[in-house]
Every structure is written in structure tokens, then in C-alpha cells.
């Protein structure tokens, strides 16, 4: 049975819940301010005193392809009625926009790429829901964004890099039911300062009758932004909010906002909220 059946079960369980919310620690709430992002995941965003230009997108392409063949292995597998194939799926996109706080403006140039390689086993003489099985072999996701305030001062540019990498062979993973995790992580740096971007996920929920529930898998819910001094922001992908640590200055808020809007603007890595 393909691993997507597990995901369908998770979606069904979600539909029975009154609400699913990212859990923001109370200690951080008391020292932070939340803003709802209007137009999040669209082509123009705004909140507080921040506004993006219209997001200009390049061609978003997704195309499947065949990997290597298994001629000799299939000679053996065909004797028990099984066929083995390798598929490789590629997807990539890019976008750019500007962000302003009313006084300062930064330009964001971003691109993302995803490659998925799977082995598919299927029965030769039977067709039905249990006639095929996909096993994930490799998954590579890379997202990068340059946050530029002045093209003539490259040292002031920030670069955000997010990755989600899986290789069955390299990681010696023997679980045939491994599926693609949505939890990418990374950092943003200008060569001197660094902001770490950590994924946040939820698993415990509340059902429609008020009883606690538990999802079969963790679901991506947002990101925590931090420096060596502690958490400075949270990006809530469910309710599309951004939390700022109250002690941030205007420049720091602009950088946090640039990271948050870039994460919301992605199309390849879509968390489907």
C-alpha cells in the first residue's frame, strides 16, 4: 500500500477537529507581539507597517521521468509476478519581490528545487488498490533567497537557505514505509550575524467534542527563528501569523519579515494550510 494512504487518514482526522493551532510558548508570548499576515501565500502580503510588492514569479515546472532500469533484477522478480521501476520527479520555481517598512526597502530573490526518486513495485497479473507499492529512495529539497538592501554593498546582503534531504542508502534506512517529511530547516546569514530557522510541528489536537486527539504523523505548523541569544520570532503557517520579540529594532524586524514572507511565498514546498 502506498504511503499516501497514511496521509489521507491524517487529513480525514484533521477534518474532525475544531481547530489546530501552533503552540507558542507562554514565556515567549509575554515578550512578543503577533501580527496576522494579509495575503499570506498569495502574490502580495502586508501586516503592521510592512508591505510587499506584487510577487513576480518565474516558470513553475514539475516533470516526472524514468530512472535506471532493473533488467536483471526483474528477471527474478517476474517469476513471482512483480515488476520494479524507478521514477524521478523534478520540480522547481523562482520568484522575486520587494519589501518595505515605510522607510527602508529590501529586495528578495528566491528559488527552490525539489527532486524525488522512488522505487515502485507492482504486480504483473493483478490490478487493484494493493497492486503497487512505492518506496522512497531519495528526496532533495533546497530553497535559497537573497535579501538585498543595496546591490552596491554585497556584504550587507542576507542569504536564507532551507534544506530537507533524505537518502535511504546513505542513512541506512531499512523502513520501507518511510515518507517525505515536510520539516525543512536552515539559516539566514549576512556573514557576520546568523538567524537559525527551525521547523515546528504539531501532533496533538483537539477533536470536535473537546477531547484530545493525536495525529498518526506530525504535521508541519511553522518555524522558530532564533539567534545565539534566543528566539526572536515565530512564523505560524496555520493561522498565517508572525510573532516578533518585542526587543527587536526596526532593522531586525525587517530581516525577520523578509524571511517570513519568503517562506510564505513558496510554491514547491507547500504545507497546504
Tab-separated table of C-alpha atoms in Angstrom:
chain	number	residue	atom	x	y	z
A	1	UNK	CA	0.000	0.000	0.000
A	2	UNK	CA	1.372	3.387	-0.952
A	3	UNK	CA	2.407	5.704	1.860
A	4	UNK	CA	-0.082	8.374	0.737
A	5	UNK	CA	-2.879	6.311	2.301
A	6	UNK	CA	-1.448	7.283	5.691
A	7	UNK	CA	-1.593	10.938	4.696
A	8	UNK	CA	-5.224	10.599	3.603
A	9	UNK	CA	-6.002	9.222	7.058
A	10	UNK	CA	-4.337	12.227	8.643
A	11	UNK	CA	-6.373	14.624	6.511
A	12	UNK	CA	-9.568	12.801	7.490
A	13	UNK	CA	-8.693	13.165	11.164
A	14	UNK	CA	-7.928	16.857	10.702
A	15	UNK	CA	-11.388	17.434	9.222
A	16	UNK	CA	-12.954	16.265	12.506
A	17	UNK	CA	-11.020	18.807	14.589
A	18	UNK	CA	-12.494	22.166	15.571
A	19	UNK	CA	-9.109	23.819	15.459
A	20	UNK	CA	-5.437	23.144	15.059
A	21	UNK	CA	-3.067	25.772	16.335
A	22	UNK	CA	0.649	26.207	16.592
A	23	UNK	CA	1.634	26.164	20.244
A	24	UNK	CA	3.561	29.340	21.044
A	25	UNK	CA	5.308	29.088	24.455
A	26	UNK	CA	3.733	31.354	27.064
A	27	UNK	CA	7.153	32.689	28.068
A	28	UNK	CA	7.699	33.942	24.513
A	29	UNK	CA	4.123	35.276	24.161
A	30	UNK	CA	4.647	37.561	27.128
A	31	UNK	CA	7.647	39.172	25.417
A	32	UNK	CA	6.377	39.194	21.839
A	33	UNK	CA	3.736	40.718	19.581
A	34	UNK	CA	1.689	38.844	16.985
A	35	UNK	CA	0.668	40.182	13.568
A	36	UNK	CA	-1.636	38.481	11.071
A	37	UNK	CA	-0.230	38.420	7.537
A	38	UNK	CA	-2.788	39.577	4.999
A	39	UNK	CA	-2.371	37.865	1.630
A	40	UNK	CA	-0.013	35.216	3.001
A	41	UNK	CA	0.653	32.520	0.406
A	42	UNK	CA	-0.708	34.848	-2.266
A	43	UNK	CA	1.082	37.277	-4.576
A	44	UNK	CA	1.146	40.292	-2.241
A	45	UNK	CA	1.431	40.451	1.546
A	46	UNK	CA	1.046	43.082	4.238
A	47	UNK	CA	0.917	43.380	8.029
A	48	UNK	CA	1.750	46.048	10.611
A	49	UNK	CA	3.830	48.603	8.678
A	50	UNK	CA	5.255	46.052	6.230
A	51	UNK	CA	4.156	45.670	2.624
A	52	UNK	CA	5.478	43.601	-0.242
A	53	UNK	CA	5.308	44.469	-3.886
A	54	UNK	CA	3.487	42.093	-6.180
A	55	UNK	CA	5.471	38.869	-6.227
A	56	UNK	CA	6.837	38.232	-9.706
A	57	UNK	CA	7.167	34.549	-10.406
A	58	UNK	CA	9.194	32.663	-12.948
A	59	UNK	CA	8.027	29.455	-14.578
A	60	UNK	CA	6.988	26.823	-12.037
A	61	UNK	CA	7.749	23.460	-13.639
A	62	UNK	CA	7.173	19.917	-12.477
A	63	UNK	CA	8.054	16.939	-14.609
A	64	UNK	CA	8.323	13.177	-13.998
A	65	UNK	CA	10.967	10.971	-15.517
A	66	UNK	CA	12.322	7.455	-15.512
A	67	UNK	CA	15.389	6.446	-13.562
A	68	UNK	CA	17.635	3.483	-14.187
A	69	UNK	CA	16.232	0.119	-15.242
A	70	UNK	CA	16.286	-3.171	-13.319
A	71	UNK	CA	16.505	-5.678	-16.177
A	72	UNK	CA	18.404	-8.445	-14.371
A	73	UNK	CA	16.536	-7.953	-11.100
A	74	UNK	CA	13.189	-8.049	-12.902
A	75	UNK	CA	14.081	-11.390	-14.467
A	76	UNK	CA	13.942	-12.807	-10.955
A	77	UNK	CA	11.005	-10.726	-9.717
A	78	UNK	CA	8.836	-11.617	-12.721
A	79	UNK	CA	8.888	-15.246	-11.592
A	80	UNK	CA	6.811	-14.234	-8.563
A	81	UNK	CA	4.675	-11.772	-10.553
A	82	UNK	CA	6.344	-8.492	-9.535
A	83	UNK	CA	7.746	-5.661	-11.645
A	84	UNK	CA	10.172	-2.986	-10.377
A	85	UNK	CA	10.538	0.547	-11.761
A	86	UNK	CA	12.370	3.698	-10.718
A	87	UNK	CA	10.764	7.122	-11.120
A	88	UNK	CA	12.377	10.519	-10.666
A	89	UNK	CA	10.269	13.670	-10.195
A	90	UNK	CA	11.745	17.163	-10.548
A	91	UNK	CA	10.092	20.435	-9.553
A	92	UNK	CA	11.490	23.957	-9.474
A	93	UNK	CA	10.332	27.555	-9.205
A	94	UNK	CA	11.654	31.049	-8.602
A	95	UNK	CA	10.226	34.406	-7.548
A	96	UNK	CA	11.226	37.939	-6.584
A	97	UNK	CA	9.649	40.901	-4.821
A	98	UNK	CA	10.486	43.930	-2.693
A	99	UNK	CA	9.565	44.513	0.953
A	100	UNK	CA	9.177	47.882	2.685
A	101	UNK	CA	8.544	49.052	6.239
A	102	UNK	CA	7.700	52.553	5.026
A	103	UNK	CA	11.281	53.816	5.387
A	104	UNK	CA	13.562	51.019	4.237
A	105	UNK	CA	13.242	48.587	1.349
A	106	UNK	CA	14.858	45.218	0.657
A	107	UNK	CA	14.656	43.057	-2.463
A	108	UNK	CA	14.176	39.311	-2.220
A	109	UNK	CA	15.309	36.943	-4.985
A	110	UNK	CA	14.398	33.312	-4.322
A	111	UNK	CA	14.452	29.897	-5.952
A	112	UNK	CA	13.552	26.382	-4.871
A	113	UNK	CA	14.190	22.924	-6.268
A	114	UNK	CA	12.900	19.500	-5.344
A	115	UNK	CA	13.968	16.066	-6.610
A	116	UNK	CA	12.208	12.858	-5.556
A	117	UNK	CA	13.389	9.370	-6.502
A	118	UNK	CA	11.210	6.316	-5.785
A	119	UNK	CA	11.143	2.600	-6.494
A	120	UNK	CA	7.735	1.255	-7.455
A	121	UNK	CA	6.832	-2.409	-7.124
A	122	UNK	CA	3.708	-3.591	-8.932
A	123	UNK	CA	2.041	-6.935	-9.547
A	124	UNK	CA	2.137	-8.186	-13.134
A	125	UNK	CA	-1.171	-10.066	-13.278
A	126	UNK	CA	-3.285	-8.181	-10.742
A	127	UNK	CA	-4.619	-4.649	-10.602
A	128	UNK	CA	-6.236	-3.015	-7.606
A	129	UNK	CA	-5.585	-0.819	-4.582
A	130	UNK	CA	-2.965	-3.240	-3.262
A	131	UNK	CA	-1.342	-3.940	-6.619
A	132	UNK	CA	1.521	-1.462	-6.235
A	133	UNK	CA	3.827	-0.111	-3.571
A	134	UNK	CA	6.173	2.911	-3.669
A	135	UNK	CA	9.373	3.070	-1.634
A	136	UNK	CA	11.079	6.429	-1.191
A	137	UNK	CA	14.778	6.239	-2.053
A	138	UNK	CA	15.916	9.871	-2.150
A	139	UNK	CA	14.450	13.314	-1.574
A	140	UNK	CA	16.323	16.594	-2.025
A	141	UNK	CA	14.704	19.970	-1.366
A	142	UNK	CA	16.720	23.206	-1.428
A	143	UNK	CA	15.342	26.734	-1.061
A	144	UNK	CA	17.551	29.817	-1.204
A	145	UNK	CA	16.731	33.510	-1.057
A	146	UNK	CA	18.969	36.578	-1.245
A	147	UNK	CA	17.734	39.542	0.805
A	148	UNK	CA	19.402	42.623	-0.640
A	149	UNK	CA	19.131	46.179	0.684
A	150	UNK	CA	21.721	47.734	-1.650
A	151	UNK	CA	23.251	45.937	-4.638
A	152	UNK	CA	26.391	48.056	-4.295
A	153	UNK	CA	27.013	46.750	-0.752
A	154	UNK	CA	27.107	42.977	-1.150
A	155	UNK	CA	28.459	42.448	2.366
A	156	UNK	CA	25.133	43.658	3.759
A	157	UNK	CA	23.116	41.097	1.832
A	158	UNK	CA	21.486	38.272	3.748
A	159	UNK	CA	21.086	34.796	2.314
A	160	UNK	CA	18.436	32.373	3.525
A	161	UNK	CA	18.981	28.653	2.840
A	162	UNK	CA	16.469	25.918	3.758
A	163	UNK	CA	17.021	22.220	3.084
A	164	UNK	CA	15.254	18.907	3.549
A	165	UNK	CA	17.441	15.974	2.463
A	166	UNK	CA	16.894	12.222	2.616
A	167	UNK	CA	18.940	9.362	1.157
A	168	UNK	CA	17.858	5.828	2.058
A	169	UNK	CA	21.197	4.258	1.179
A	170	UNK	CA	23.384	6.850	2.917
A	171	UNK	CA	21.204	6.825	6.040
A	172	UNK	CA	20.963	3.002	6.124
A	173	UNK	CA	17.188	3.238	6.471
A	174	UNK	CA	15.522	-0.194	6.341
A	175	UNK	CA	11.971	1.068	6.889
A	176	UNK	CA	10.089	0.525	3.592
A	177	UNK	CA	7.301	2.877	4.717
A	178	UNK	CA	9.466	5.992	5.131
A	179	UNK	CA	7.657	9.014	3.692
A	180	UNK	CA	8.686	12.549	2.852
A	181	UNK	CA	8.808	14.812	5.885
A	182	UNK	CA	7.736	18.438	5.381
A	183	UNK	CA	10.170	19.655	8.010
A	184	UNK	CA	12.842	21.660	6.240
A	185	UNK	CA	15.299	23.716	8.279
A	186	UNK	CA	18.119	26.174	7.686
A	187	UNK	CA	19.524	29.580	8.480
A	188	UNK	CA	19.912	33.132	7.236
A	189	UNK	CA	23.222	34.973	7.450
A	190	UNK	CA	24.973	38.085	6.225
A	191	UNK	CA	28.422	36.688	7.009
A	192	UNK	CA	28.511	38.214	10.476
A	193	UNK	CA	25.122	37.601	12.073
A	194	UNK	CA	23.049	34.427	11.794
A	195	UNK	CA	19.365	33.647	12.251
A	196	UNK	CA	18.543	29.959	12.665
A	197	UNK	CA	15.261	28.690	11.197
A	198	UNK	CA	13.860	25.615	12.953
A	199	UNK	CA	10.673	23.767	11.897
A	200	UNK	CA	7.763	23.470	14.312
A	201	UNK	CA	5.247	20.625	14.076
A	202	UNK	CA	2.039	19.589	15.803
A	203	UNK	CA	0.779	16.123	16.607
A	204	UNK	CA	-1.656	16.595	19.485
A	205	UNK	CA	-5.031	18.121	18.539
A	206	UNK	CA	-8.483	18.669	19.958
A	207	UNK	CA	-11.456	16.880	18.376
A	208	UNK	CA	-14.912	18.354	17.738
A	209	UNK	CA	-16.253	17.023	21.061
A	210	UNK	CA	-13.452	18.678	23.020
A	211	UNK	CA	-11.436	15.550	23.648
A	212	UNK	CA	-7.710	15.487	22.944
A	213	UNK	CA	-6.681	13.725	19.735
A	214	UNK	CA	-3.428	12.561	18.268
A	215	UNK	CA	-2.457	12.529	14.614
A	216	UNK	CA	-0.712	9.438	13.197
A	217	UNK	CA	2.088	11.684	11.937
A	218	UNK	CA	3.467	15.101	12.816
A	219	UNK	CA	2.285	17.947	10.582
A	220	UNK	CA	4.340	20.990	9.722
A	221	UNK	CA	2.903	24.032	11.514
A	222	UNK	CA	5.506	26.809	11.411
A	223	UNK	CA	9.065	27.959	12.047
A	224	UNK	CA	11.027	29.277	15.015
A	225	UNK	CA	13.595	31.990	14.275
A	226	UNK	CA	16.426	32.360	16.752
A	227	UNK	CA	19.914	33.737	17.290
A	228	UNK	CA	22.560	32.753	19.819
A	229	UNK	CA	20.677	34.949	22.291
A	230	UNK	CA	17.355	33.118	21.976
A	231	UNK	CA	14.102	33.117	19.996
A	232	UNK	CA	13.382	36.346	18.091
A	233	UNK	CA	10.383	35.358	16.001
A	234	UNK	CA	7.865	32.669	15.086
A	235	UNK	CA	6.195	32.113	11.726
A	236	UNK	CA	2.776	30.460	12.105
A	237	UNK	CA	1.943	28.669	8.834
A	238	UNK	CA	-1.504	27.530	10.053
A	239	UNK	CA	-3.062	30.864	11.026
A	240	UNK	CA	-0.576	32.851	8.899
A	241	UNK	CA	0.811	34.989	11.688
A	242	UNK	CA	4.248	36.380	12.512
A	243	UNK	CA	5.443	36.882	16.103
A	244	UNK	CA	8.171	39.463	16.868
A	245	UNK	CA	10.258	39.534	20.027
A	246	UNK	CA	9.496	42.994	21.462
A	247	UNK	CA	13.157	43.998	21.874
A	248	UNK	CA	13.924	43.817	18.134
A	249	UNK	CA	14.865	47.073	16.430
A	250	UNK	CA	13.398	48.141	13.072
A	251	UNK	CA	16.241	46.649	11.026
A	252	UNK	CA	15.953	43.286	12.772
A	253	UNK	CA	12.178	43.264	12.253
A	254	UNK	CA	12.697	43.947	8.557
A	255	UNK	CA	15.024	40.952	8.248
A	256	UNK	CA	12.633	38.682	10.164
A	257	UNK	CA	9.783	39.855	7.926
A	258	UNK	CA	11.838	39.189	4.792
A	259	UNK	CA	12.442	35.615	5.968
A	260	UNK	CA	8.793	35.099	6.934
A	261	UNK	CA	7.332	36.419	3.680
A	262	UNK	CA	9.824	34.362	1.648
A	263	UNK	CA	8.681	31.222	3.473
A	264	UNK	CA	5.020	32.079	2.842
A	265	UNK	CA	5.683	32.826	-0.859
A	266	UNK	CA	6.995	29.369	-1.754
A	267	UNK	CA	5.055	27.137	-4.145
A	268	UNK	CA	7.170	23.966	-4.380
A	269	UNK	CA	7.275	23.395	-0.608
A	270	UNK	CA	3.588	23.899	0.088
A	271	UNK	CA	2.382	22.842	3.538
A	272	UNK	CA	-1.240	23.006	2.322
A	273	UNK	CA	-2.746	25.025	5.183
